[in-house]
Coordinates of C-alpha atoms in Angstrom, one line a residue:
M1 CA 28.2 12.1 -1.9
S2 CA 28.6 8.6 -0.3
A3 CA 29.9 5.4 -1.7
L4 CA 27.1 2.8 -2.2
P5 CA 26.4 0.9 1.0
S6 CA 25.9 -2.9 1.2
T7 CA 22.2 -2.2 1.5
F8 CA 22.1 -0.9 -2.1
V9 CA 19.9 -3.1 -4.3
E10 CA 20.1 -2.2 -7.9
E11 CA 16.5 -3.3 -8.8
F12 CA 15.1 -1.5 -5.8
H13 CA 17.1 1.7 -5.5
S14 CA 18.0 4.7 -7.6
E15 CA 21.8 4.9 -7.5
S16 CA 21.7 8.7 -7.5
D17 CA 19.3 8.9 -4.6
V18 CA 21.4 6.5 -2.5
K19 CA 24.6 8.4 -3.3
N20 CA 23.0 11.6 -1.9
I21 CA 22.6 10.0 1.6
K22 CA 25.4 10.0 4.1
Y23 CA 26.3 6.7 5.7
S24 CA 28.5 5.9 8.7
N25 CA 30.0 2.8 10.1
L26 CA 28.5 1.7 13.4
E27 CA 31.7 1.2 15.4
N28 CA 32.6 -2.4 16.0
T29 CA 30.0 -3.9 13.6
D30 CA 29.6 -4.4 9.8
L31 CA 26.6 -2.1 9.7
K32 CA 26.8 1.1 7.7
L33 CA 23.7 3.2 8.7
S34 CA 22.2 6.2 7.0
N35 CA 22.5 9.5 8.9
L36 CA 18.6 9.7 8.9
G37 CA 16.8 6.7 10.4
V38 CA 13.0 6.1 10.7
G39 CA 11.9 6.1 14.3
G40 CA 9.0 3.7 14.9
G41 CA 7.6 5.5 18.0
T42 CA 5.3 7.6 15.9
F43 CA 3.6 4.6 14.4
S44 CA 1.4 4.4 17.5
E45 CA -1.2 6.6 19.3
F46 CA 1.6 8.2 21.4
Y47 CA 1.9 11.2 19.1
G48 CA -1.6 11.4 17.8
S49 CA -3.4 9.4 15.1
I50 CA -1.8 8.3 11.9
D51 CA -3.0 7.2 8.5
E52 CA -1.8 3.6 8.1
T53 CA -1.7 3.8 4.3
E54 CA 0.4 6.9 4.4
A55 CA 2.7 5.5 7.1
I56 CA 3.4 2.4 5.0
S57 CA 4.1 4.6 2.0
L58 CA 6.4 6.7 4.1
I59 CA 8.5 3.7 5.2
R60 CA 8.8 2.4 1.7
K61 CA 9.6 5.8 0.2
A62 CA 12.3 6.3 2.9
L63 CA 13.9 2.9 2.0
K64 CA 13.7 3.6 -1.7
S65 CA 15.4 7.0 -1.1
G66 CA 18.4 5.3 0.6
V67 CA 17.4 5.5 4.3
N68 CA 18.5 2.1 5.5
Y69 CA 17.8 2.1 9.2
I70 CA 14.4 1.6 11.0
D71 CA 13.9 1.2 14.7
T72 CA 10.9 0.0 16.6
S73 CA 9.7 -1.7 19.7
P74 CA 6.7 -3.9 20.8
Y75 CA 5.9 -1.1 23.3
Y76 CA 5.3 1.4 20.5
G77 CA 1.6 1.3 20.0
H78 CA 1.5 -1.9 22.0
T79 CA 2.8 -3.9 19.1
Y80 CA 1.1 -1.8 16.4
S81 CA 4.4 -0.2 15.3
E82 CA 6.0 -3.5 14.6
S83 CA 2.9 -4.8 12.8
L84 CA 2.7 -1.7 10.6
I85 CA 6.4 -1.9 9.8
G86 CA 6.0 -5.6 9.0
K87 CA 3.3 -4.7 6.4
A88 CA 5.5 -2.0 4.9
L89 CA 8.5 -4.4 4.5
V90 CA 6.5 -6.9 2.5
D91 CA 8.3 -7.2 -0.9
V92 CA 11.1 -4.9 0.2
P93 CA 14.4 -6.8 -0.3
R94 CA 15.8 -7.8 3.1
Q95 CA 19.3 -6.6 1.9
A96 CA 17.9 -3.1 1.5
Y97 CA 17.7 -2.1 5.2
H98 CA 18.9 -2.6 8.8
I99 CA 16.3 -2.8 11.5
S100 CA 16.3 -2.9 15.3
T101 CA 13.6 -3.7 17.9
K102 CA 13.6 -3.9 21.6
V103 CA 12.8 -6.2 24.6
G104 CA 11.9 -5.5 28.2
R105 CA 9.1 -2.9 27.8
Y106 CA 5.6 -3.9 26.9
G107 CA 2.1 -3.4 28.4
T108 CA -0.3 -0.4 28.7
S109 CA 0.3 0.9 32.3
W110 CA 2.9 1.1 35.0
A111 CA 1.6 -2.2 36.4
D112 CA 2.8 -4.2 33.4
F113 CA 5.2 -1.9 31.4
F114 CA 8.5 -3.6 32.4
D115 CA 9.7 -7.2 32.4
H116 CA 13.4 -7.7 31.8
S117 CA 13.3 -11.4 32.8
A118 CA 15.1 -13.8 30.5
E119 CA 12.0 -16.0 29.9
R120 CA 9.8 -13.0 28.9
I121 CA 12.5 -11.5 26.6
V122 CA 12.9 -14.7 24.6
K123 CA 9.2 -15.3 24.4
E124 CA 8.3 -11.8 23.4
F125 CA 11.1 -11.4 20.9
D126 CA 9.8 -14.4 18.8
K127 CA 6.5 -12.5 18.6
S128 CA 8.3 -9.4 17.4
L129 CA 9.9 -11.4 14.6
E130 CA 6.4 -12.7 13.6
R131 CA 4.9 -9.2 13.5
L132 CA 7.9 -7.9 11.5
G133 CA 7.8 -10.9 9.2
L134 CA 11.5 -11.4 9.6
D135 CA 13.9 -14.2 10.5
Y136 CA 16.3 -11.8 12.3
V137 CA 16.9 -8.2 13.2
D138 CA 20.2 -6.4 13.0
I139 CA 20.2 -4.9 16.5
L140 CA 18.2 -6.0 19.6
F141 CA 18.0 -3.4 22.3
V142 CA 17.3 -4.0 26.0
H143 CA 14.6 -1.3 26.3
D144 CA 14.7 1.3 29.1
V145 CA 17.2 -0.4 31.4
E146 CA 16.7 2.1 34.2
F147 CA 13.3 0.6 35.2
S148 CA 14.5 -2.7 36.4
P149 CA 17.2 -3.6 39.0
L150 CA 20.7 -3.3 37.5
Q151 CA 21.5 -6.8 38.6
Q152 CA 18.6 -8.2 36.5
I153 CA 19.7 -6.3 33.4
L154 CA 23.2 -7.7 33.8
T155 CA 22.4 -11.3 34.7
E156 CA 19.1 -11.9 32.9
A157 CA 18.3 -9.4 30.2
L158 CA 21.6 -9.1 28.5
P159 CA 22.5 -12.8 28.5
A160 CA 19.0 -13.5 27.1
V161 CA 19.7 -11.1 24.2
Q162 CA 23.1 -12.7 23.7
S163 CA 21.4 -16.1 23.5
I164 CA 19.1 -14.7 20.7
V165 CA 22.2 -13.4 18.9
D166 CA 23.8 -16.9 19.3
K167 CA 20.8 -18.3 17.6
K168 CA 21.3 -15.8 14.7
K169 CA 17.9 -14.2 15.3
A170 CA 19.6 -10.9 16.0
R171 CA 23.1 -9.7 15.0
Y172 CA 24.1 -7.2 17.6
V173 CA 23.4 -6.4 21.3
G174 CA 22.2 -2.9 22.3
I175 CA 20.8 -1.1 25.3
S176 CA 18.6 2.0 25.5
G177 CA 17.4 4.3 28.2
Y178 CA 17.3 7.9 29.3
P179 CA 19.9 8.3 32.1
V180 CA 23.2 8.3 30.1
S181 CA 25.1 7.7 33.4
L182 CA 23.3 4.3 33.8
L183 CA 23.9 3.4 30.2
W184 CA 27.6 4.0 30.9
E185 CA 27.4 1.8 34.0
V186 CA 25.7 -1.1 32.2
V187 CA 28.4 -1.0 29.5
E188 CA 31.1 -0.9 32.2
K189 CA 29.7 -3.9 34.2
S190 CA 28.0 -6.0 31.5
P191 CA 29.3 -9.6 31.1
V192 CA 28.0 -9.4 27.6
K193 CA 29.7 -7.3 24.9
I194 CA 27.4 -4.4 24.2
D195 CA 27.7 -3.2 20.6
V196 CA 25.2 -0.3 20.5
V197 CA 23.8 2.3 22.8
L198 CA 20.6 4.2 21.9
T199 CA 20.1 7.5 23.7
Y200 CA 17.1 9.8 23.1
S201 CA 16.6 13.6 23.6
R202 CA 20.1 13.8 25.0
D203 CA 22.1 15.5 22.2
C204 CA 19.7 18.1 21.0
L205 CA 19.2 21.9 21.3
F206 CA 18.5 21.8 25.1
D207 CA 20.6 18.9 26.3
T208 CA 24.2 17.8 25.6
T209 CA 24.5 15.1 28.3
T210 CA 25.7 12.4 25.8
K211 CA 28.8 14.4 25.0
K212 CA 30.1 13.9 28.5
Y213 CA 30.2 10.1 27.9
M214 CA 31.2 10.1 24.3
S215 CA 34.9 9.3 24.8
F216 CA 34.1 6.4 27.1
F217 CA 31.7 4.8 24.6
Q218 CA 34.2 5.3 21.8
S219 CA 37.0 3.7 23.9
R220 CA 34.8 0.6 24.2
R221 CA 34.0 0.7 20.5
V222 CA 30.3 1.1 21.3
G223 CA 28.2 2.5 18.5
L224 CA 25.8 5.4 19.3
I225 CA 22.3 6.0 17.9
N226 CA 20.8 9.5 18.5
A227 CA 17.0 9.2 18.9
G228 CA 14.3 11.6 19.8
V229 CA 16.2 14.6 18.3
T230 CA 13.1 16.8 18.6
G231 CA 12.9 16.1 22.3
L232 CA 9.8 13.9 21.8
G233 CA 8.0 16.7 20.1
L234 CA 9.2 19.6 22.2
L235 CA 11.3 21.0 19.4
T236 CA 8.5 21.2 16.8
N237 CA 5.9 23.9 15.9
E238 CA 3.2 21.4 16.8
G239 CA 4.5 21.0 20.3
P240 CA 4.8 18.0 22.6
P241 CA 2.1 15.4 23.4
H242 CA 0.1 15.8 26.6
W243 CA 2.0 13.1 28.4
H244 CA 5.4 14.7 28.0
P245 CA 7.4 14.5 31.2
A246 CA 9.4 17.7 30.7
S247 CA 9.2 20.5 33.2
A248 CA 6.9 23.6 32.7
E249 CA 10.2 25.6 32.3
L250 CA 11.5 23.5 29.4
K251 CA 8.0 23.3 27.7
D252 CA 7.7 27.1 27.9
L253 CA 11.2 27.6 26.5
C254 CA 10.5 25.3 23.5
R255 CA 7.1 26.8 23.0
N256 CA 8.6 30.3 22.7
A257 CA 11.2 28.9 20.3
S258 CA 8.4 27.4 18.2
L259 CA 6.4 30.6 18.2
Y260 CA 9.5 32.5 17.0
C261 CA 10.0 29.9 14.2
Q262 CA 6.3 30.2 13.1
E263 CA 6.7 34.0 12.9
Q264 CA 9.7 33.3 10.6
G265 CA 7.8 30.8 8.5
V266 CA 10.1 27.9 9.5
E267 CA 9.5 24.5 11.1
L268 CA 11.4 24.3 14.4
G269 CA 11.6 20.5 13.9
K270 CA 13.5 20.9 10.7
L271 CA 16.1 23.1 12.5
A272 CA 16.3 20.6 15.4
V273 CA 16.9 17.7 13.1
H274 CA 19.7 19.6 11.3
H275 CA 21.3 20.6 14.6
A276 CA 21.3 17.0 15.8
M277 CA 22.8 15.7 12.6
Q278 CA 25.8 18.1 13.0
Q279 CA 26.7 16.6 16.4
P280 CA 29.7 14.3 16.2
G281 CA 29.9 10.7 17.4
H282 CA 26.5 9.4 16.4
C283 CA 26.1 6.9 13.6
S284 CA 22.5 7.6 12.9
H285 CA 19.7 9.9 14.0
L286 CA 16.2 8.5 14.4
V287 CA 13.4 10.8 13.5
G288 CA 9.7 10.0 14.1
M289 CA 7.6 10.9 11.1
K290 CA 3.9 10.6 10.4
T291 CA 3.5 12.0 6.9
L292 CA 5.2 11.9 3.5
A293 CA 5.7 15.7 3.8
E294 CA 7.6 15.2 7.0
L295 CA 9.8 12.6 5.3
Q296 CA 10.5 14.8 2.4
C297 CA 11.5 17.7 4.7
N298 CA 13.9 15.4 6.7
L299 CA 15.3 13.9 3.5
E300 CA 16.2 17.5 2.4
V301 CA 17.9 18.2 5.7
A302 CA 19.8 14.9 5.5
T303 CA 21.0 15.5 1.9
T304 CA 21.2 19.2 1.4
G305 CA 21.0 20.8 4.8
L306 CA 19.4 24.2 5.5
T307 CA 19.0 27.2 3.3
E308 CA 21.1 30.3 4.2
A309 CA 17.9 31.9 5.6
E310 CA 17.1 28.8 7.7
S311 CA 20.7 28.6 9.0
K312 CA 20.4 32.2 10.2
I313 CA 17.1 31.5 12.0
L314 CA 18.7 28.4 13.6
N315 CA 21.6 30.5 14.9
N316 CA 19.0 33.0 16.2
V317 CA 17.1 30.2 17.9
K318 CA 20.2 28.9 19.6
E319 CA 21.2 32.4 20.8
K320 CA 17.7 33.5 21.9
F321 CA 16.4 30.4 23.5
F322 CA 19.1 27.7 24.0
N323 CA 22.2 29.6 25.1
L324 CA 21.7 27.8 28.4
P325 CA 24.0 27.8 31.5
Q326 CA 23.3 24.1 32.0
D327 CA 21.5 21.2 30.3
L328 CA 17.8 20.9 30.6
H329 CA 16.2 17.4 30.8
W330 CA 13.6 15.3 32.7
E331 CA 15.9 12.7 34.2
G332 CA 14.3 11.1 37.3
V333 CA 10.8 12.2 36.5
E334 CA 9.5 9.0 35.0
I335 CA 11.5 6.6 37.3
N336 CA 10.2 8.4 40.4
A337 CA 6.7 8.2 39.1
Y338 CA 7.2 4.4 38.5
R339 CA 8.6 3.9 42.0
K340 CA 5.7 5.8 43.5
Y341 CA 3.2 3.7 41.7
K342 CA 4.8 0.5 42.8
E343 CA 5.0 1.7 46.4
E344 CA 1.3 2.7 46.4
H345 CA 0.2 -0.6 44.9
G346 CA 2.5 -2.8 47.0
L347 CA 4.5 -4.0 44.0
K348 CA 8.1 -5.2 44.2

């Protein structure tokens, strides 16, 4: 049972529901985030179609249940995720939640995905606020820092985000990306104090890379958000979307794990979320959800954990499929594809 967080609103929440949620302080900030957060990447076409009415109900129910953190980006659904979340937040007390969005990744193809220039960041962020219907966000992340020159991230993107914080349109500065070593380097070299790092699919059943850098981030008092805990759909019975960049080896491994779970009558995604939530050092775990049933399942994991039978199956899954000699991941795949595209099309 948790003490009531500052996001508790008496007229909006049930005190008993909120007390069932676990909250953690986000390092050197005044944010206390729920261990389960709503990932906005699924509010797009990236993971298949969604029912907008149900998605809005999902967000509102999550907030009413005590989940107090939502993350999104203008890239998710090419602004659709932000717009949908904005609709869901109408009439929800602003005190009741913390929210983050991102800058630097937009567009619909390699040709226009990334722009970490200061001018574009400031311009696009104001549009994000309009879509969300907000005056400010709690965390503003520089999105996918690996796709632009490090010097631009350090001298343009991060100072631009700091200027937004100075104007009180955002409260804290964050960075996100896939290569944890680069996130470490940005924190090490940044002229701007970085408050939060968002990693994805890096502290899950098949990869523990974040753990190697945990003590460094903690020494700098940088808060950690653990996103993509199902490996962008790899660790689910449904399986990953067609565009997933993982190797055939990793896809086969996760597919076999999901087949085993189906035989046992258990959702692999539920086990994966539980496993992630047991990993130390992360303030919140962002989970993408498309249906109210998925939300209910994840709320159960966040509040009561697994049944004895499910715990046994999770242990079997770890032993049979994920007792790995080394981490598995797709680091380098997307950045190499991006560089190849730029080279073939004469882009700088």
